[in-house]
Structures are given as C-alpha cells and as structure tokens.
C-alpha cells in the first residue's frame, strides 16, 4: 500500500471497483459498491416508509429539524460560504491555477458551449425558474415595508422603509448574493476535488478520493464509506427539494394556462410523468441524454430571457444589471457577515437555507461538473465555474425580477407580488405580450430542467454507489432515477415544500464540514502536483 507519511505525493494500489459486488438478478446485472449502496438504499427505503406511515409526525419533525439547524448554525453556514469563495479566488491568482485536470497533455472533452450548458442546467435550472421573479420582489416588499428593521421583519439588513428605489436595489443585491459567487464556489470546491484526484491521481470518481492526501489508504475503509453515504443522502434530498419546487411551479403554470387543478395529486402525477421522461434520458446516456437536453434548455432559456428583456423596460433592466452588481458588491460585506446580525429572519430563513441547499447539491453538481471538465486548467475551471455562471444568474434575476419590480413600482401592478410563490413568474408574464406562448415555454423549461436534474443526479448517485465506476449497469441508474421521484413524492405527502427544504438543510449541515476539509485536501494535492510540474 502507499506510504502513509506523505499521501499527497504518492500513489495507491487501490483499484476502482475492487470492493464491488457483481451479480445478476434475473435479466438485470448489478455492479454495486459494498457497503455504500446497501446502507444508502436501506436508509432511503426506511425514510420513505416511515414518512408515509406517520405523515403528521414526520411533518412536525421536518419543521423542527430545519428550524434548529438554521437558527443555531447560521453563523457556521455563512462563515463556510465565505471561506469557499476566498479559497476559489485564491486558486485563480496563485501558481496552482496552472495545474491541468488530467495532466499537462490533457485536452477538453467538450467545447465551451456544451460544457457550459451542462454545468449550468445541472447547477441552477429549476431554482432560477422558481425564484427568478419571486425572490427579488419578496426582498423588495419586506425592505420597503414600514416594519423593516424590526425583529419580525424578513428584510435583508435593515431594509429601506418607505424608499421604493433603495428597497429595490437592496432586494436585487440580496438576490444576487444568494445566486452568485457563494453557491458556485461550493460547487467548484467539490467538482475540483473530484476532477483532480480522479484525472490526475487515477483515484475513483467518488467523494472519498478527495481526502486521500489527508488520510491515505484509510479512505477506502469506513471513513470513506460514511463520506460517500452522506454524499448520496445529501444529493438525493437536495434533488428532491428541487423536484418539489419544479412540480409546484409546473402545476401552477398548468393551472394558470389551462385551469388544471393545483393539488398534491396533480404534483405527484407530474413528478411521475417527468421522472418517466428522465428515465428515457438516463437510458440515452450522458451525451445523448443530459447534453442534448441541457443544450435545448439553454436555447429556450436564452430566448425567454431575450424576449422579456426587449419587451420589458429594456433600458431600466440594462441599467439595473450594472447597478445591481454594484449594490451586491457594496452590500456584500454586510450580507455575508456571520455574526451580530439583527436581520435574523433573513440570515436564518433565507441565507442559511440557501447555503444548506447548495451544499446538499454540491456532491451532485460537483461530480457532474467533474465528469465533463477534463482537460481544463484549474484557473480556467474556477473562472468558468465560478465567475461566468454568477454573472448569468445576476442577469437572469435582473431581467425577470427587475421586470416584476418595474411592474410594481412604475406601473402599480401588484399581481406578481400578491400571487403565490410558484405562480409569480406567470403573473409577471401575464402583463407582457404573447402570454400564452411565454408561459408555455416557462412550463417546458421547468420540465426539461427537472429532467436534466433527475437524469444527471441518477448518473452521479450511481457513480458513487458503484465505487467510482462511471459505466455501471443501466438498471442501477434506473433504480436511482425512480427513487429520486419517490423521495420527492414522499416528502410532498409528508409536509409539502417545508419538508423538502428541511431535509435539504439537515443533510447539507454535516456536509459543510466535509467541504471545508476538502479545501485543505485540494490545496495539498495541487501543491504536490505543481512541484511535479
């Protein structure tokens, strides 16, 4: 085995899949890691059965779990988020940024267009559709209210009571904060760790591999098993949260357009139907399924963005993009401050939830980005994964949220502000031309983002539970795709979106500590690689 005194610079004789169980059940072949697959599967089955058997008790438990974590550990989430951003920016400006993922002669597997489409669709899709209109106007409404700054207020910082222009700027700054550098830094940390240790060190494409410089061959034991199990659970519940948001918004859109009943039953039917579509994409594989669906989504999203930009208050939106970025930079120190906050509802109810949600998504998005990022330098990787998507998210929020804010402040139309959260996008579009067409495109975008998230999530979870193998038998991917939909349905039945959010927060909390340790391991591994170069 490898020398334990300096595992950051040595190799291991561990072989990918050496602990796997390969068997045949009827016509289906299995190639699963022992015991990660078994523990993860049993834990999820027990969770599903328990929630369905006692839904009322499950609802109360979920709500108390979310409240306890976000109230008591908001400082931890905010501090960790700041450290991830600083760590990524440090890699860009140091010589470690010159390290190439896959070795000095490696070339990218995908061009910029396909690469960016896949990482963006996996990382932010449904969330942008759900919160693009809702979040800016929520922050605006709480900031402009006369009660802003009180203990009961949900306004960011102290709000701007009675000042509509200042409240709109503050609302946009808070939104960009939640969708900008911090979440993408979390994704970048996990993705970089997986890509580097897999492509440059020949280790399995699994979360445990990221800790080899710190623990050596011990990562192949129970420490590694627990890291991978935690990654599976965090991924599954993070995905289930997004699938719940997607089903709620698709249902609201169908109700808005066609009068289809907005109910739990309809949401469940939607999840089943879209999961079935995701299964087709799973069978088609990474290039034929996820890549194609991601590119379709990027085209549709771009068309909808351009339409809203040019039929909305174009000049104000373009000006608002730059002023929003400026407001974000100006307010960033206060928004990211982990201690002494007087806006507890905002920092705990908004930021803590978001950071836990992003962290619970990080194994899924990180591994997916790693799989499509061979051949990039660390500097190129960080810039493209961190800075460019942050700017695109800021533009999206400015166009959709800014249009809704203009309707409220300039036109006096409060339909979007008064609508339910999942209906706000369609209420905003109702004041623009071609409402039926743009609303239909919005529903299609939600559905296809749903499919790409479910599909790529299945690929990632299967890779983890197959010991790092990326070409496991098809039935395993189908199993996890079905389970993602089943968990989303279970959580909706056991407490709705609150239950979905609670499980994302609860699984994201312990994984935040894993990501912090991962930063140390990445630095150690890249330093050793730089010396070899």
C-alpha positions in Angstrom: 0.0 0.0 0.0 1.1 3.6 -0.3 3.4 5.4 2.0 1.2 7.0 4.7 3.7 9.6 5.7 3.0 11.7 2.7 -0.1 10.5 0.8 -0.4 13.8 -1.1 2.6 12.9 -3.3 2.2 9.1 -3.6 0.0 6.6 -5.4 -2.2 3.9 -4.1 -2.7 0.3 -5.3 -6.4 0.6 -4.8 -8.3 -0.3 -8.0 -11.7 1.2 -9.0 -14.4 -1.2 -8.1 -12.3 -3.7 -6.2 -14.8 -3.8 -3.3 -17.8 -4.0 -5.6 -20.3 -6.9 -5.7 -21.1 -8.0 -9.3 -24.1 -10.2 -9.6 -27.1 -11.0 -11.7 -30.8 -10.7 -10.7 -32.8 -12.2 -13.4 -32.0 -10.3 -16.6 -30.5 -7.4 -14.7 -26.8 -7.1 -13.9 -25.6 -5.3 -10.9 -22.2 -3.8 -10.0 -22.5 -2.1 -6.7 -20.1 -0.9 -4.0 -20.2 -2.7 -0.7 -21.5 -1.4 1.7 -22.3 2.2 0.3 -25.1 1.0 -2.0 -26.7 -1.2 0.7 -26.6 1.5 3.5 -27.8 4.3 1.3 -30.6 2.2 -0.2 -31.8 0.9 3.2 -31.7 4.4 4.8 -33.8 5.9 2.0 -36.3 3.0 2.0 -36.7 3.3 5.8 -37.2 7.1 5.4 -39.8 6.7 2.7 -41.8 4.0 4.7 -41.6 6.0 7.9 -42.8 9.2 6.3 -45.7 7.5 4.6 -46.7 5.7 7.7 -46.8 8.7 10.1 -47.0 11.8 7.8 -48.2 14.2 10.6 -45.4 13.3 13.0 -42.9 13.5 10.0 -44.1 17.0 9.2 -43.5 18.2 12.7 -40.1 16.5 12.8 -39.1 18.1 9.5 -40.1 21.6 10.5 -38.3 21.3 13.9 -35.2 20.0 12.2 -35.0 22.9 9.8 -35.6 25.5 12.5 -33.0 24.0 14.8 -30.2 23.9 12.2 -30.8 27.3 10.6 -31.3 29.1 13.9 -28.3 27.6 15.8 -25.8 27.3 13.0 -26.5 30.2 10.7 -23.0 31.6 11.7 -21.5 28.3 10.5 -23.2 28.3 7.1 -22.3 31.9 6.5 -18.7 31.5 7.6 -18.2 28.4 5.5 -19.7 30.1 2.4 -17.2 33.0 2.7 -14.3 30.6 3.1 -15.3 28.7 -0.1 -15.3 31.9 -2.1 -12.0 33.1 -0.8 -10.4 29.7 -1.4 -11.6 29.6 -5.1 -10.3 33.1 -5.7 -7.0 32.3 -4.2 -6.6 29.3 -6.6 -7.2 31.7 -9.5 -4.3 34.1 -8.6 -1.7 31.6 -7.4 0.5 29.3 -9.5 -1.7 26.4 -8.5 -4.1 27.7 -11.1 -1.8 26.4 -13.9 -2.3 22.8 -13.0 -4.3 21.0 -15.7 -7.0 18.5 -14.9 -5.9 15.2 -16.4 -2.2 16.1 -16.8 -0.2 18.5 -18.9 -1.2 16.9 -22.2 -5.0 16.5 -21.5 -7.5 18.2 -23.9 -11.1 19.1 -23.1 -13.7 16.5 -23.9 -16.4 19.2 -24.6 -16.3 22.6 -26.2 -17.2 25.7 -24.2 -20.9 25.8 -25.4 -21.7 22.2 -24.5 -19.7 22.3 -21.3 -21.3 25.5 -20.0 -24.8 24.3 -21.0 -24.4 21.1 -18.9 -22.9 22.7 -15.8 -25.4 25.5 -15.8 -28.5 23.3 -16.4 -27.4 20.9 -13.6 -26.5 23.7 -11.2 -29.3 26.2 -11.2 -32.1 25.3 -13.6 -35.3 24.8 -11.6 -34.2 27.3 -8.9 -33.9 30.2 -11.4 -37.3 29.5 -12.8 -38.9 29.3 -9.3 -37.1 32.2 -7.6 -36.3 34.5 -10.6 -39.3 36.6 -10.1 -40.3 35.6 -6.6 -37.1 36.4 -4.6 -36.4 40.0 -5.8 -39.9 41.1 -5.1 -40.0 39.3 -1.8 -36.9 41.1 -0.6 -38.3 44.4 -2.0 -41.7 44.0 -0.2 -40.0 43.3 3.1 -37.4 46.1 2.7 -39.9 48.8 1.7 -42.4 48.0 4.5 -42.6 50.3 7.5 -41.8 47.4 9.7 -38.4 46.8 8.0 -35.6 46.6 10.5 -37.7 45.2 13.3 -37.3 41.7 14.8 -40.3 40.5 13.0 -39.1 41.7 9.5 -37.7 39.5 6.8 -35.9 42.4 5.2 -32.2 42.0 4.4 -30.0 44.1 6.7 -32.2 47.0 8.0 -34.3 47.3 4.8 -35.3 50.7 3.4 -38.7 51.6 4.8 -40.7 53.8 2.5 -37.9 54.2 -0.1 -39.0 52.1 -3.1 -35.8 52.7 -5.2 -33.5 51.8 -2.3 -35.6 48.8 -1.4 -35.5 47.5 -5.0 -31.7 47.9 -5.1 -31.3 46.1 -1.7 -33.7 43.4 -2.9 -31.6 42.8 -6.0 -28.3 42.8 -4.1 -29.6 40.2 -1.7 -30.9 38.0 -4.5 -27.6 38.2 -6.4 -25.8 37.3 -3.1 -27.8 34.1 -2.9 -27.3 33.1 -6.5 -23.8 34.4 -7.2 -20.3 33.6 -6.1 -21.1 31.7 -2.9 -23.2 28.8 -4.3 -20.9 28.4 -7.3 -17.9 28.3 -5.1 -19.4 25.4 -3.2 -19.9 23.5 -6.4 -16.4 24.4 -7.6 -14.8 23.0 -4.5 -16.4 19.6 -4.8 -16.0 19.5 -8.6 -12.3 20.4 -8.5 -11.6 17.8 -5.8 -13.3 15.1 -7.7 -11.8 16.0 -11.1 -8.2 16.4 -9.8 -8.0 13.3 -7.7 -9.7 11.2 -10.4 -7.9 12.5 -13.5 -4.5 13.4 -12.1 -4.2 10.7 -9.4 -6.2 7.9 -11.0 -8.4 7.5 -8.0 -12.1 6.6 -8.2 -14.6 9.3 -9.1 -16.0 9.3 -5.6 -16.1 11.8 -2.7 -13.8 9.7 -0.6 -11.0 10.1 -3.1 -10.8 13.8 -2.3 -9.4 13.0 1.2 -6.6 10.8 0.1 -3.9 13.4 0.7 -5.0 13.7 4.3 -5.8 10.1 5.2 -4.1 7.9 2.7 -5.5 4.4 2.1 -7.8 4.8 5.1 -10.3 6.5 2.8 -11.1 3.0 1.3 -12.4 2.0 4.8 -15.3 3.0 6.9 -14.4 6.7 6.9 -14.8 6.7 3.1 -18.0 4.6 3.3 -19.6 7.2 5.5 -18.5 10.2 3.3 -20.0 8.5 0.3 -23.2 7.6 2.1 -23.6 11.1 3.3 -23.0 12.4 -0.2 -25.7 10.1 -1.6 -28.2 11.2 1.0 -27.4 14.9 0.6 -27.7 14.6 -3.2 -30.9 12.7 -3.1 -32.6 15.1 -0.7 -31.2 18.2 -2.4 -32.5 16.9 -5.7 -35.9 16.1 -4.1 -36.2 19.7 -2.9 -35.6 21.0 -6.5 -38.0 18.4 -7.9 -40.7 19.6 -5.4 -40.2 23.2 -6.5 -40.3 22.2 -10.1 -43.5 20.2 -9.7 -45.2 23.0 -7.8 -44.3 25.6 -10.4 -45.3 23.4 -13.4 -48.6 22.7 -11.6 -49.1 26.4 -11.1 -48.4 27.1 -14.7 -50.8 24.5 -16.0 -53.4 25.9 -13.6 -52.7 29.4 -14.9 -52.9 28.4 -18.6 -55.5 25.6 -18.7 -57.2 25.6 -15.3 -55.7 22.2 -14.3 -56.3 21.7 -10.6 -53.4 22.8 -8.3 -53.2 20.0 -5.8 -50.8 17.4 -4.3 -52.3 14.8 -6.5 -51.5 16.8 -9.7 -48.0 17.4 -8.4 -47.5 13.7 -7.8 -48.7 12.9 -11.3 -46.3 15.5 -12.7 -43.4 14.0 -10.8 -44.2 10.5 -12.0 -44.6 11.7 -15.6 -41.4 13.8 -15.7 -39.4 11.0 -13.9 -40.6 8.7 -16.7 -39.2 11.2 -19.3 -35.9 11.3 -17.2 -35.7 7.5 -17.4 -35.6 7.8 -21.2 -32.8 10.4 -20.9 -30.9 8.1 -18.5 -31.0 5.2 -21.0 -29.7 7.5 -23.7 -26.6 8.3 -21.6 -24.5 11.4 -20.9 -24.0 12.7 -24.5 -27.4 11.6 -25.9 -29.5 12.5 -22.9 -28.1 15.1 -20.5 -26.0 17.0 -23.0 -28.8 17.2 -25.6 -31.5 18.2 -23.0 -29.1 20.8 -21.5 -28.5 22.4 -24.8 -32.2 22.5 -25.6 -32.8 24.2 -22.2 -30.1 26.8 -22.8 -31.6 27.8 -26.1 -35.2 28.1 -24.7 -33.9 29.9 -21.6 -32.0 32.3 -23.7 -35.0 33.0 -26.0 -37.2 33.7 -23.0 -34.6 35.9 -21.4 -34.2 38.0 -24.6 -37.9 38.2 -25.0 -38.5 39.6 -21.5 -35.5 41.9 -21.8 -36.7 43.5 -25.0 -40.5 43.7 -24.4 -40.0 44.8 -20.8 -38.4 48.0 -19.6 -35.2 47.4 -21.6 -33.2 50.5 -20.7 -34.0 50.1 -17.0 -33.1 46.4 -17.0 -29.7 47.0 -18.7 -29.0 49.8 -16.3 -30.3 47.7 -13.4 -27.9 44.9 -14.2 -24.9 47.1 -13.5 -26.4 48.9 -10.6 -27.5 45.6 -9.1 -23.9 44.3 -9.4 -22.7 47.5 -7.7 -25.3 47.1 -4.9 -24.2 43.5 -4.5 -20.6 44.4 -4.2 -21.4 47.3 -1.8 -23.6 45.2 0.5 -21.6 42.0 0.3 -19.6 42.5 3.5 -22.8 43.1 5.5 -24.8 40.4 3.8 -22.1 37.8 4.3 -21.3 38.8 7.9 -21.9 35.7 10.1 -22.0 37.4 13.5 -24.0 40.1 15.3 -26.9 40.1 12.7 -30.1 42.0 13.5 -31.9 40.6 10.5 -32.2 37.1 11.9 -35.2 36.1 9.7 -33.3 37.0 6.6 -30.0 35.4 7.5 -31.5 32.3 9.0 -34.7 31.8 6.9 -33.1 32.8 3.6 -29.3 32.6 3.6 -28.9 29.6 5.9 -31.5 27.6 4.0 -29.9 28.5 0.6 -26.3 27.7 1.8 -27.5 24.3 3.2 -29.4 23.6 -0.1 -26.4 24.5 -2.3 -24.2 22.3 -0.1 -26.6 19.4 -0.3 -26.5 19.8 -4.1 -22.7 20.1 -4.2 -21.9 16.3 -4.4 -24.4 16.0 -7.3 -23.4 19.2 -9.2 -19.7 18.8 -8.3 -19.4 15.3 -9.6 -21.4 16.1 -12.7 -19.1 19.1 -13.5 -16.1 17.0 -12.8 -17.2 14.4 -15.3 -17.3 16.9 -18.1 -14.3 19.1 -17.2 -11.2 17.0 -18.0 -8.6 19.0 -19.8 -9.2 22.4 -18.2 -6.6 24.2 -16.1 -7.6 24.9 -12.5 -7.6 28.6 -13.3 -9.8 28.2 -16.4 -12.1 25.8 -14.4 -12.6 28.2 -11.5 -13.2 31.2 -13.7 -15.8 29.4 -15.8 -17.5 27.6 -13.0 -17.4 30.5 -10.5 -17.5 33.8 -12.3 -19.4 33.3 -15.6 -22.4 31.5 -14.1 -22.6 34.1 -11.3 -22.9 36.8 -13.9 -25.5 34.9 -15.9 -27.5 34.3 -12.7 -27.3 38.0 -11.9 -28.5 38.8 -15.4 -31.4 36.4 -15.2 -32.5 37.7 -11.8 -32.2 41.3 -13.1 -34.3 40.7 -16.2 -37.1 38.6 -14.6 -37.1 40.2 -11.1 -36.4 43.7 -12.4 -39.4 43.4 -14.8 -41.6 42.4 -11.9 -40.3 45.2 -9.8 -40.9 47.7 -12.6 -44.5 46.5 -12.8 -44.9 47.1 -9.1 -43.0 50.4 -8.7 -43.7 52.1 -12.0 -46.9 50.6 -13.3 -48.6 49.9 -10.0 -49.3 46.3 -11.0 -49.0 44.1 -7.9 -50.3 40.8 -9.4 -46.9 39.1 -9.2 -46.3 40.4 -5.7 -49.7 39.2 -4.5 -49.5 35.8 -6.2 -48.4 32.5 -4.6 -44.6 32.0 -4.9 -44.9 29.3 -7.6 -47.3 31.4 -9.7 -45.3 34.7 -9.7 -43.4 34.0 -12.9 -46.6 33.5 -14.8 -48.2 36.6 -13.1 -45.3 38.7 -14.3 -45.5 37.2 -17.9 -49.3 37.9 -18.0 -48.5 41.7 -18.3 -46.3 41.1 -21.3 -47.3 40.3 -24.9 -47.7 36.6 -26.1 -48.5 35.5 -22.5 -49.8 32.1 -23.6 -46.6 31.3 -25.6 -44.1 32.6 -23.0 -45.9 30.8 -20.1 -45.9 27.6 -22.1 -42.2 28.0 -22.7 -41.8 28.6 -18.9 -43.5 25.3 -18.2 -41.4 23.5 -20.7 -38.2 24.9 -19.2 -39.3 23.8 -15.7 -40.0 20.3 -17.1 -36.7 20.0 -19.0 -34.7 21.4 -16.1 -36.5 18.8 -14.0 -35.4 16.0 -16.5 -31.8 17.1 -16.7 -31.5 17.4 -12.9 -33.1 13.9 -12.3 -31.0 12.4 -15.1 -27.7 13.8 -14.2 -28.4 13.1 -10.5 -29.1 9.5 -11.3 -25.7 9.3 -13.1 -23.9 10.8 -10.1 -25.5 8.7 -7.4 -24.9 5.6 -9.4 -21.3 6.5 -9.8 -20.9 7.0 -6.0 -22.7 3.7 -5.1 -20.7 1.8 -7.8 -17.4 2.7 -6.2 -16.5 5.4 -8.7 -17.3 3.4 -11.8 -18.9 5.6 -14.5 -20.2 2.8 -16.7 -22.3 0.8 -14.2 -25.2 -1.4 -15.5 -28.2 0.5 -16.7 -30.7 -0.9 -14.1 -28.8 0.8 -11.3 -29.2 4.3 -12.9 -32.9 3.5 -13.5 -33.2 2.5 -9.8 -31.8 5.8 -8.5 -33.9 7.8 -11.0 -37.1 6.1 -9.8 -36.0 6.6 -6.2 -35.4 10.4 -6.7 -39.0 10.8 -7.8 -40.3 8.5 -5.0 -38.5 10.6 -2.3 -39.9 13.8 -3.8 -43.4 12.4 -3.7 -42.9 11.1 -0.1 -41.7 14.5 1.1 -44.6 16.3 -0.6 -47.0 13.9 1.1 -45.2 14.3 4.4 -45.2 18.0 4.7 -45.0 19.7 1.3 -42.2 22.1 0.3 -41.4 22.7 4.0 -40.5 19.1 4.4 -38.4 19.1 1.2 -36.5 22.2 2.4 -36.0 20.7 5.9 -34.3 17.5 4.6 -32.0 19.6 2.3 -31.0 21.7 5.2 -30.4 18.8 7.5 -28.3 16.8 5.1 -26.4 19.9 4.0 -25.3 20.8 7.5 -22.8 17.9 8.1 -21.6 18.1 4.5 -20.5 21.7 5.0 -17.8 20.4 7.4 -16.8 17.8 4.7 -16.4 20.6 2.1 -14.2 22.6 4.5 -11.9 19.6 5.0 -11.9 19.1 1.2 -10.4 22.6 0.7 -7.3 21.5 2.8 -7.0 18.3 0.7 -7.3 20.2 -2.6 -4.5 22.6 -1.6 -2.3 19.8 -0.5 -2.9 17.8 -3.7 -2.4 20.7 -6.1 0.8 21.8 -4.3 2.2 18.3 -4.8 1.2 18.4 -8.5 2.7 21.8 -9.0 6.0 20.5 -7.7 5.9 17.7 -10.2 5.2 20.1 -13.0 
